[in-house]
Amino acid sequence: MENGDIPENANEHCPGTQSESAGKSDACQGCPNQEVCATAPKGPDPDLVTIGERMATVKHKILVLSGKGGVGKSTFSAQLSFALAALDYQVGLLDIDICGPSIPKMLALEGQEIHQSNLGWSPVYVESNLGVMSIGFMLPNPDEAVIWRGPRKNGLIKQFLKDVYWGELDFLVVDAPPGTSDEHISIVQCLDATGIDGAIIVTTPQQVSLIDVRKEVSFCKKVGVKVLGVVENMSGLCQPVTDFKFMKTMETGEQTDVTEWVRDYMREKAPEMLNLFACSEVFDSSGGGAAKMCQEMGVPFLGKVPLDPQLCKAAEEGRSCFLDKDCGASAPALKKIIEKLLENQELAISADNGA
């Protein structure tokens, strides 16, 4: 993208100091930097050279995006990273959701701190081949709100990219905030010269989410980021029949728990039902869901992941769902999506090279 750095005290909608309209656009009126920006020589950002050197040891860079918040983007980012690490790849997970960093929680790293060496900031490691970086490690209190304007957010993202020493990585997964905001523009600008393999976009099935996902796809096309595929998350509630709680409404209108009676009845009358999964639509998918949207917009559809309470529990506890036999509904669906993703020739790395 053509815009360069944005000063911390700049006006909203600042075009950037390297833009041809720097100091001249309507957004520049009244800005304390207006005269400097208008007369300053234009040229390449020296930080981009440093970022390029850092990223030279990273083979593949994948952005995980969403049009809306609350669709499970960070859960997918965490489980994707767990899965890649389990395949013996060297993996880094970068959380650039500055205002809502949830990655430390989802990888059981709460309370960890960033350490500095002579090579730069060291990621916090889950395993020897899975490192994590997040602003969540820098907050003195996890309940503290991050109230930053865009320029300061952009500055931290740039610092993450040029100061974190990842070493040799097969994959860097970048968990971005929802929408198409400053953070997205900044990460694309900074990584553009080093090569971004593409973006995975996470959505839920209903139209209110897909409307925003269409904007996300449009954003990727405008900035030249390939859409590797769309994942439909929370695609119906799905869990073992034995995990359900059964209630009976009495004549008084009160409800009573009859779960044990139902389970005993199934054991006696229909034991084969005990091994079944029960699925139910939670969000309206009558519009065709993500699959139809992908067909209309010409982007790949990677698959569906059901709303699985056991996956939610694994994320809350910072565990990989692939090591949890209880995630019988979600783990196979996620595994199939990741296998489909790795079939992409541009992402192909042999396990031997990744080890």
Protein backbone atom coordinates (compact mmCIF):
# COMPACT_ATOMS: atom_id res chain seq x y z
CA MET A 1 0.00 0.00 0.00
CA GLU A 2 1.17 3.53 -0.70
CA ASN A 3 0.69 5.20 2.68
CA GLY A 4 3.67 5.39 4.99
CA ASP A 5 4.06 5.98 8.72
CA ILE A 6 1.42 7.86 10.68
CA PRO A 7 2.61 10.13 13.54
CA GLU A 8 1.18 9.38 16.99
CA ASN A 9 -0.35 12.85 17.31
CA ALA A 10 -1.81 12.84 13.79
CA ASN A 11 -5.40 13.66 12.91
CA GLU A 12 -7.88 10.90 12.23
CA HIS A 13 -7.71 9.58 8.63
CA CYS A 14 -4.08 10.73 8.29
CA PRO A 15 -2.87 9.67 4.81
CA GLY A 16 0.63 8.90 6.13
CA THR A 17 3.89 10.78 5.90
CA GLN A 18 4.98 8.97 2.72
CA SER A 19 1.76 9.64 0.82
CA GLU A 20 1.76 12.14 -2.05
CA SER A 21 -1.13 13.86 -0.25
CA ALA A 22 0.79 14.15 3.05
CA GLY A 23 0.15 17.60 4.52
CA LYS A 24 -2.20 18.46 1.67
CA SER A 25 -5.38 16.42 2.18
CA ASP A 26 -8.47 17.62 4.04
CA ALA A 27 -7.57 15.30 6.93
CA CYS A 28 -4.30 17.23 7.40
CA GLN A 29 -5.97 20.56 8.17
CA GLY A 30 -5.00 21.72 11.68
CA CYS A 31 -2.61 18.82 12.29
CA PRO A 32 0.61 19.88 14.12
CA ASN A 33 2.60 17.82 11.59
CA GLN A 34 1.03 19.38 8.48
CA GLU A 35 3.92 21.60 7.41
CA VAL A 36 6.57 18.97 8.16
CA CYS A 37 4.67 16.29 6.23
CA ALA A 38 4.08 18.56 3.27
CA THR A 39 7.78 19.45 2.91
CA ALA A 40 9.45 16.26 4.12
CA PRO A 41 11.24 14.11 1.52
CA LYS A 42 9.36 10.96 0.58
CA GLY A 43 11.17 7.65 0.66
CA PRO A 44 11.09 4.08 1.91
CA ASP A 45 10.49 3.42 5.60
CA PRO A 46 13.79 2.22 7.11
CA ASP A 47 11.85 0.01 9.55
CA LEU A 48 10.57 -2.03 6.62
CA VAL A 49 14.14 -3.08 5.87
CA THR A 50 14.53 -4.37 9.45
CA ILE A 51 11.17 -6.14 9.25
CA GLY A 52 12.22 -7.73 5.98
CA GLU A 53 15.37 -9.07 7.61
CA ARG A 54 13.38 -10.49 10.56
CA MET A 55 10.78 -12.11 8.32
CA ALA A 56 13.41 -13.63 6.01
CA THR A 57 13.53 -16.66 8.32
CA VAL A 58 9.73 -17.17 8.18
CA LYS A 59 8.61 -19.39 5.29
CA HIS A 60 4.86 -18.78 5.40
CA LYS A 61 2.73 -15.97 6.85
CA ILE A 62 -1.01 -16.49 7.28
CA LEU A 63 -3.49 -13.87 8.47
CA VAL A 64 -6.64 -15.02 10.31
CA LEU A 65 -9.39 -12.45 9.80
CA SER A 66 -13.09 -12.00 10.57
CA GLY A 67 -15.71 -9.47 9.61
CA LYS A 68 -17.31 -9.52 13.07
CA GLY A 69 -16.16 -10.17 16.60
CA GLY A 70 -17.28 -13.25 18.49
CA VAL A 71 -17.17 -15.67 15.55
CA GLY A 72 -14.35 -17.80 16.98
CA LYS A 73 -11.42 -16.34 15.03
CA SER A 74 -8.98 -16.51 17.94
CA THR A 75 -10.13 -20.04 18.80
CA PHE A 76 -9.42 -21.07 15.22
CA SER A 77 -6.02 -19.31 15.25
CA ALA A 78 -5.04 -21.11 18.45
CA GLN A 79 -6.18 -24.54 17.26
CA LEU A 80 -4.55 -24.04 13.85
CA SER A 81 -1.28 -23.27 15.63
CA PHE A 82 -1.62 -26.32 17.89
CA ALA A 83 -2.29 -28.52 14.84
CA LEU A 84 0.67 -27.22 12.83
CA ALA A 85 2.99 -27.63 15.82
CA ALA A 86 1.74 -31.20 16.30
CA LEU A 87 2.82 -31.88 12.70
CA ASP A 88 6.39 -30.95 13.74
CA TYR A 89 6.38 -27.57 12.03
CA GLN A 90 8.05 -24.60 13.67
CA VAL A 91 5.15 -22.25 14.40
CA GLY A 92 4.76 -18.69 15.65
CA LEU A 93 1.42 -17.17 16.69
CA LEU A 94 1.28 -13.35 16.66
CA ASP A 95 -1.73 -11.72 18.33
CA ILE A 96 -2.27 -8.21 16.93
CA ASP A 97 -5.70 -7.76 18.51
CA ILE A 98 -4.42 -4.87 20.64
CA CYS A 99 -7.66 -4.06 22.47
CA GLY A 100 -8.87 -7.63 23.01
CA PRO A 101 -5.90 -10.00 23.26
CA SER A 102 -7.37 -13.44 23.99
CA ILE A 103 -4.56 -15.64 22.64
CA PRO A 104 -2.66 -15.88 25.99
CA LYS A 105 -5.82 -17.33 27.58
CA MET A 106 -6.41 -19.76 24.72
CA LEU A 107 -2.89 -21.18 24.99
CA ALA A 108 -2.78 -21.24 28.83
CA LEU A 109 -0.10 -18.53 28.92
CA GLU A 110 -1.79 -15.98 31.18
CA GLY A 111 0.62 -14.24 33.52
CA GLN A 112 3.64 -14.87 31.29
CA GLU A 113 5.99 -12.00 30.45
CA ILE A 114 8.09 -11.08 27.44
CA HIS A 115 11.85 -11.46 27.90
CA GLN A 116 14.53 -9.65 25.95
CA SER A 117 17.79 -11.08 24.71
CA ASN A 118 20.58 -9.68 22.58
CA LEU A 119 18.60 -10.93 19.56
CA GLY A 120 15.40 -9.05 20.50
CA TRP A 121 12.13 -9.89 22.22
CA SER A 122 11.69 -13.60 22.85
CA PRO A 123 8.27 -15.17 22.19
CA VAL A 124 6.57 -17.03 25.03
CA TYR A 125 6.71 -20.75 24.22
CA VAL A 126 3.94 -23.33 24.66
CA GLU A 127 6.16 -26.03 23.20
CA SER A 128 9.67 -25.83 21.81
CA ASN A 129 8.18 -25.41 18.33
CA LEU A 130 5.24 -23.12 19.20
CA GLY A 131 6.00 -19.53 20.22
CA VAL A 132 3.47 -16.78 20.98
CA MET A 133 3.61 -12.97 21.06
CA SER A 134 0.78 -10.75 22.32
CA ILE A 135 0.23 -7.42 24.01
CA GLY A 136 -1.50 -9.53 26.68
CA PHE A 137 1.99 -10.38 28.01
CA MET A 138 2.74 -6.67 28.46
CA LEU A 139 -0.28 -5.63 30.55
CA PRO A 140 0.33 -5.29 34.31
CA ASN A 141 -3.32 -6.17 34.94
CA PRO A 142 -5.32 -8.46 32.62
CA ASP A 143 -8.43 -6.36 33.31
CA GLU A 144 -6.75 -3.18 32.14
CA ALA A 145 -8.29 -1.61 29.02
CA VAL A 146 -5.99 -0.67 26.15
CA ILE A 147 -7.22 2.75 25.02
CA TRP A 148 -4.94 3.63 22.12
CA ARG A 149 -5.38 5.59 18.94
CA GLY A 150 -4.48 4.01 15.62
CA PRO A 151 -0.92 5.36 15.33
CA ARG A 152 0.12 3.82 18.64
CA LYS A 153 -1.43 0.48 17.69
CA ASN A 154 0.42 0.59 14.38
CA GLY A 155 3.65 1.37 16.19
CA LEU A 156 3.31 -1.71 18.40
CA ILE A 157 2.55 -3.97 15.45
CA LYS A 158 5.64 -2.69 13.69
CA GLN A 159 7.64 -3.27 16.87
CA PHE A 160 6.36 -6.85 17.11
CA LEU A 161 7.49 -7.48 13.54
CA LYS A 162 10.94 -5.91 13.77
CA ASP A 163 11.90 -6.67 17.38
CA VAL A 164 10.60 -10.21 18.02
CA TYR A 165 13.17 -12.91 17.33
CA TRP A 166 11.22 -15.91 16.02
CA GLY A 167 14.17 -17.79 14.61
CA GLU A 168 13.46 -20.22 11.78
CA LEU A 169 9.70 -20.60 11.32
CA ASP A 170 7.66 -22.68 8.92
CA PHE A 171 4.47 -20.77 9.73
CA LEU A 172 3.64 -17.43 11.33
CA VAL A 173 -0.08 -17.27 12.13
CA VAL A 174 -1.31 -13.71 12.69
CA ASP A 175 -4.51 -13.37 14.72
CA ALA A 176 -5.99 -10.01 13.71
CA PRO A 177 -8.87 -8.06 15.30
CA PRO A 178 -12.27 -8.11 13.58
CA GLY A 179 -13.04 -5.69 10.77
CA THR A 180 -10.77 -3.79 8.38
CA SER A 181 -9.16 -1.24 10.67
CA ASP A 182 -5.74 0.37 11.19
CA GLU A 183 -4.21 -2.88 12.45
CA HIS A 184 -5.05 -4.67 9.21
CA ILE A 185 -3.63 -1.91 7.04
CA SER A 186 -0.49 -1.80 9.19
CA ILE A 187 0.19 -5.55 9.10
CA VAL A 188 -0.29 -5.67 5.31
CA GLN A 189 1.97 -2.66 4.79
CA CYS A 190 4.71 -4.10 6.97
CA LEU A 191 4.60 -7.62 5.54
CA ASP A 192 3.88 -6.70 1.95
CA ALA A 193 7.51 -6.70 0.81
CA THR A 194 8.25 -9.98 2.65
CA GLY A 195 5.30 -11.82 1.14
CA ILE A 196 1.98 -12.79 2.76
CA ASP A 197 0.75 -16.21 1.69
CA GLY A 198 -2.84 -15.21 2.31
CA ALA A 199 -5.72 -14.91 4.74
CA ILE A 200 -8.17 -17.33 6.30
CA ILE A 201 -11.50 -15.66 7.04
CA VAL A 202 -13.69 -17.00 9.86
CA THR A 203 -17.45 -16.42 9.94
CA THR A 204 -20.68 -17.80 11.35
CA PRO A 205 -23.52 -18.97 9.04
CA GLN A 206 -26.04 -16.14 9.38
CA GLN A 207 -26.35 -13.22 6.99
CA VAL A 208 -25.51 -10.58 9.61
CA SER A 209 -22.02 -12.11 9.82
CA LEU A 210 -21.63 -12.85 6.12
CA ILE A 211 -22.39 -9.23 5.21
CA ASP A 212 -19.25 -8.18 7.07
CA VAL A 213 -17.24 -11.10 5.69
CA ARG A 214 -17.96 -9.86 2.17
CA LYS A 215 -16.29 -6.58 3.18
CA GLU A 216 -13.32 -8.57 4.51
CA VAL A 217 -12.98 -10.42 1.19
CA SER A 218 -13.19 -7.08 -0.61
CA PHE A 219 -10.48 -5.66 1.66
CA CYS A 220 -8.15 -8.57 0.86
CA LYS A 221 -8.67 -8.11 -2.86
CA LYS A 222 -8.00 -4.36 -2.65
CA VAL A 223 -4.73 -4.75 -0.73
CA GLY A 224 -3.55 -7.75 -2.74
CA VAL A 225 -3.85 -10.44 -0.05
CA LYS A 226 -4.95 -13.82 -1.36
CA VAL A 227 -7.96 -15.39 0.38
CA LEU A 228 -6.81 -18.92 1.23
CA GLY A 229 -10.32 -19.83 2.25
CA VAL A 230 -13.34 -19.19 4.45
CA VAL A 231 -14.23 -21.24 7.53
CA GLU A 232 -17.84 -21.39 8.71
CA ASN A 233 -17.57 -21.66 12.48
CA MET A 234 -20.40 -22.47 14.94
CA SER A 235 -22.16 -24.27 12.10
CA GLY A 236 -24.86 -25.81 14.25
CA LEU A 237 -24.68 -27.12 17.82
CA CYS A 238 -23.33 -30.66 17.79
CA GLN A 239 -22.60 -32.87 20.80
CA PRO A 240 -23.11 -36.45 22.03
CA VAL A 241 -26.68 -37.28 23.05
CA THR A 242 -25.36 -38.29 26.47
CA ASP A 243 -24.07 -34.75 27.07
CA PHE A 244 -27.54 -33.20 26.78
CA LYS A 245 -29.64 -32.22 29.74
CA PHE A 246 -33.32 -33.18 29.36
CA MET A 247 -36.11 -31.16 30.96
CA LYS A 248 -39.87 -31.77 31.27
CA THR A 249 -42.38 -28.95 31.63
CA MET A 250 -44.96 -29.66 34.34
CA GLU A 251 -48.60 -28.51 34.35
CA THR A 252 -47.59 -25.71 36.71
CA GLY A 253 -45.18 -24.39 34.09
CA GLU A 254 -42.15 -25.39 36.12
CA GLN A 255 -39.44 -27.54 34.59
CA THR A 256 -37.98 -30.64 36.16
CA ASP A 257 -34.76 -32.42 35.25
CA VAL A 258 -35.44 -35.85 33.71
CA THR A 259 -31.95 -36.44 32.33
CA GLU A 260 -31.25 -39.61 34.29
CA TRP A 261 -34.64 -41.09 33.37
CA VAL A 262 -33.98 -40.44 29.65
CA ARG A 263 -30.49 -41.94 29.82
CA ASP A 264 -31.73 -45.03 31.68
CA TYR A 265 -34.53 -45.41 29.13
CA MET A 266 -32.06 -45.26 26.22
CA ARG A 267 -29.74 -47.77 27.88
CA GLU A 268 -32.62 -50.18 28.30
CA LYS A 269 -34.69 -49.61 25.14
CA ALA A 270 -32.26 -48.18 22.56
CA PRO A 271 -28.60 -48.52 23.64
CA GLU A 272 -27.42 -47.77 20.09
CA MET A 273 -28.61 -44.18 20.60
CA LEU A 274 -25.95 -43.59 23.26
CA ASN A 275 -23.27 -43.34 20.55
CA LEU A 276 -25.11 -40.74 18.47
CA PHE A 277 -24.41 -37.03 18.10
CA ALA A 278 -27.33 -34.61 18.23
CA CYS A 279 -27.09 -31.53 16.02
CA SER A 280 -29.23 -28.43 15.87
CA GLU A 281 -29.14 -25.18 13.88
CA VAL A 282 -28.28 -22.27 16.16
CA PHE A 283 -27.84 -19.53 13.55
CA ASP A 284 -30.06 -19.07 10.52
CA SER A 285 -28.32 -20.59 7.51
CA SER A 286 -31.31 -20.48 5.15
CA GLY A 287 -29.38 -18.04 2.94
CA GLY A 288 -26.85 -20.74 2.07
CA GLY A 289 -24.23 -19.82 4.64
CA ALA A 290 -20.54 -19.33 3.92
CA ALA A 291 -20.43 -21.94 1.15
CA LYS A 292 -22.85 -19.98 -1.03
CA MET A 293 -21.07 -16.69 -0.31
CA CYS A 294 -17.72 -18.21 -1.36
CA GLN A 295 -19.24 -19.43 -4.60
CA GLU A 296 -20.64 -15.97 -5.33
CA MET A 297 -17.39 -14.16 -4.50
CA GLY A 298 -15.03 -16.65 -6.11
CA VAL A 299 -13.04 -17.62 -3.00
CA PRO A 300 -12.34 -21.12 -1.58
CA PHE A 301 -14.60 -22.63 1.08
CA LEU A 302 -12.54 -24.63 3.57
CA GLY A 303 -15.37 -26.20 5.56
CA LYS A 304 -17.63 -26.05 8.59
CA VAL A 305 -16.85 -26.38 12.30
CA PRO A 306 -19.79 -27.16 14.60
CA LEU A 307 -20.51 -25.29 17.79
CA ASP A 308 -19.01 -27.82 20.19
CA PRO A 309 -19.15 -27.12 23.95
CA GLN A 310 -16.06 -29.30 24.39
CA LEU A 311 -14.09 -27.11 21.98
CA CYS A 312 -15.20 -24.06 23.95
CA LYS A 313 -13.96 -25.76 27.11
CA ALA A 314 -10.61 -26.65 25.52
CA ALA A 315 -10.17 -23.01 24.45
CA GLU A 316 -11.03 -21.76 27.94
CA GLU A 317 -8.43 -24.11 29.42
CA GLY A 318 -5.79 -23.38 26.77
CA ARG A 319 -5.66 -26.93 25.41
CA SER A 320 -5.40 -28.44 21.96
CA CYS A 321 -8.72 -29.99 20.95
CA PHE A 322 -6.80 -32.59 18.93
CA LEU A 323 -5.46 -34.19 22.11
CA ASP A 324 -8.89 -34.22 23.75
CA LYS A 325 -11.04 -37.26 22.95
CA ASP A 326 -14.07 -35.32 24.19
CA CYS A 327 -13.91 -32.93 21.17
CA GLY A 328 -15.49 -35.60 19.01
CA ALA A 329 -17.57 -33.15 16.97
CA SER A 330 -15.13 -30.28 16.37
CA ALA A 331 -11.67 -31.88 16.20
CA PRO A 332 -12.34 -34.00 13.07
CA ALA A 333 -13.91 -30.98 11.32
CA LEU A 334 -10.94 -28.75 12.15
CA LYS A 335 -8.48 -31.47 11.12
CA LYS A 336 -10.17 -31.79 7.73
CA ILE A 337 -10.03 -28.00 7.20
CA ILE A 338 -6.33 -27.83 8.11
CA GLU A 339 -5.52 -30.77 5.81
CA LYS A 340 -7.35 -28.99 2.99
CA LEU A 341 -5.41 -25.81 3.76
CA LEU A 342 -2.07 -27.65 3.65
CA GLU A 343 -2.96 -29.17 0.27
CA ASN A 344 -2.43 -25.67 -1.11
CA GLN A 345 0.79 -25.94 -3.11
CA GLU A 346 1.96 -22.51 -1.96
CA LEU A 347 1.88 -23.70 1.65
CA ALA A 348 3.45 -27.09 1.04
CA ILE A 349 6.35 -27.86 3.38
CA SER A 350 7.53 -31.39 4.04
CA ALA A 351 7.38 -32.52 7.64
CA ASP A 352 11.11 -33.23 7.49
CA ASN A 353 11.84 -29.64 6.53
CA GLY A 354 9.49 -28.41 9.24
CA ALA A 355 11.07 -30.46 12.02
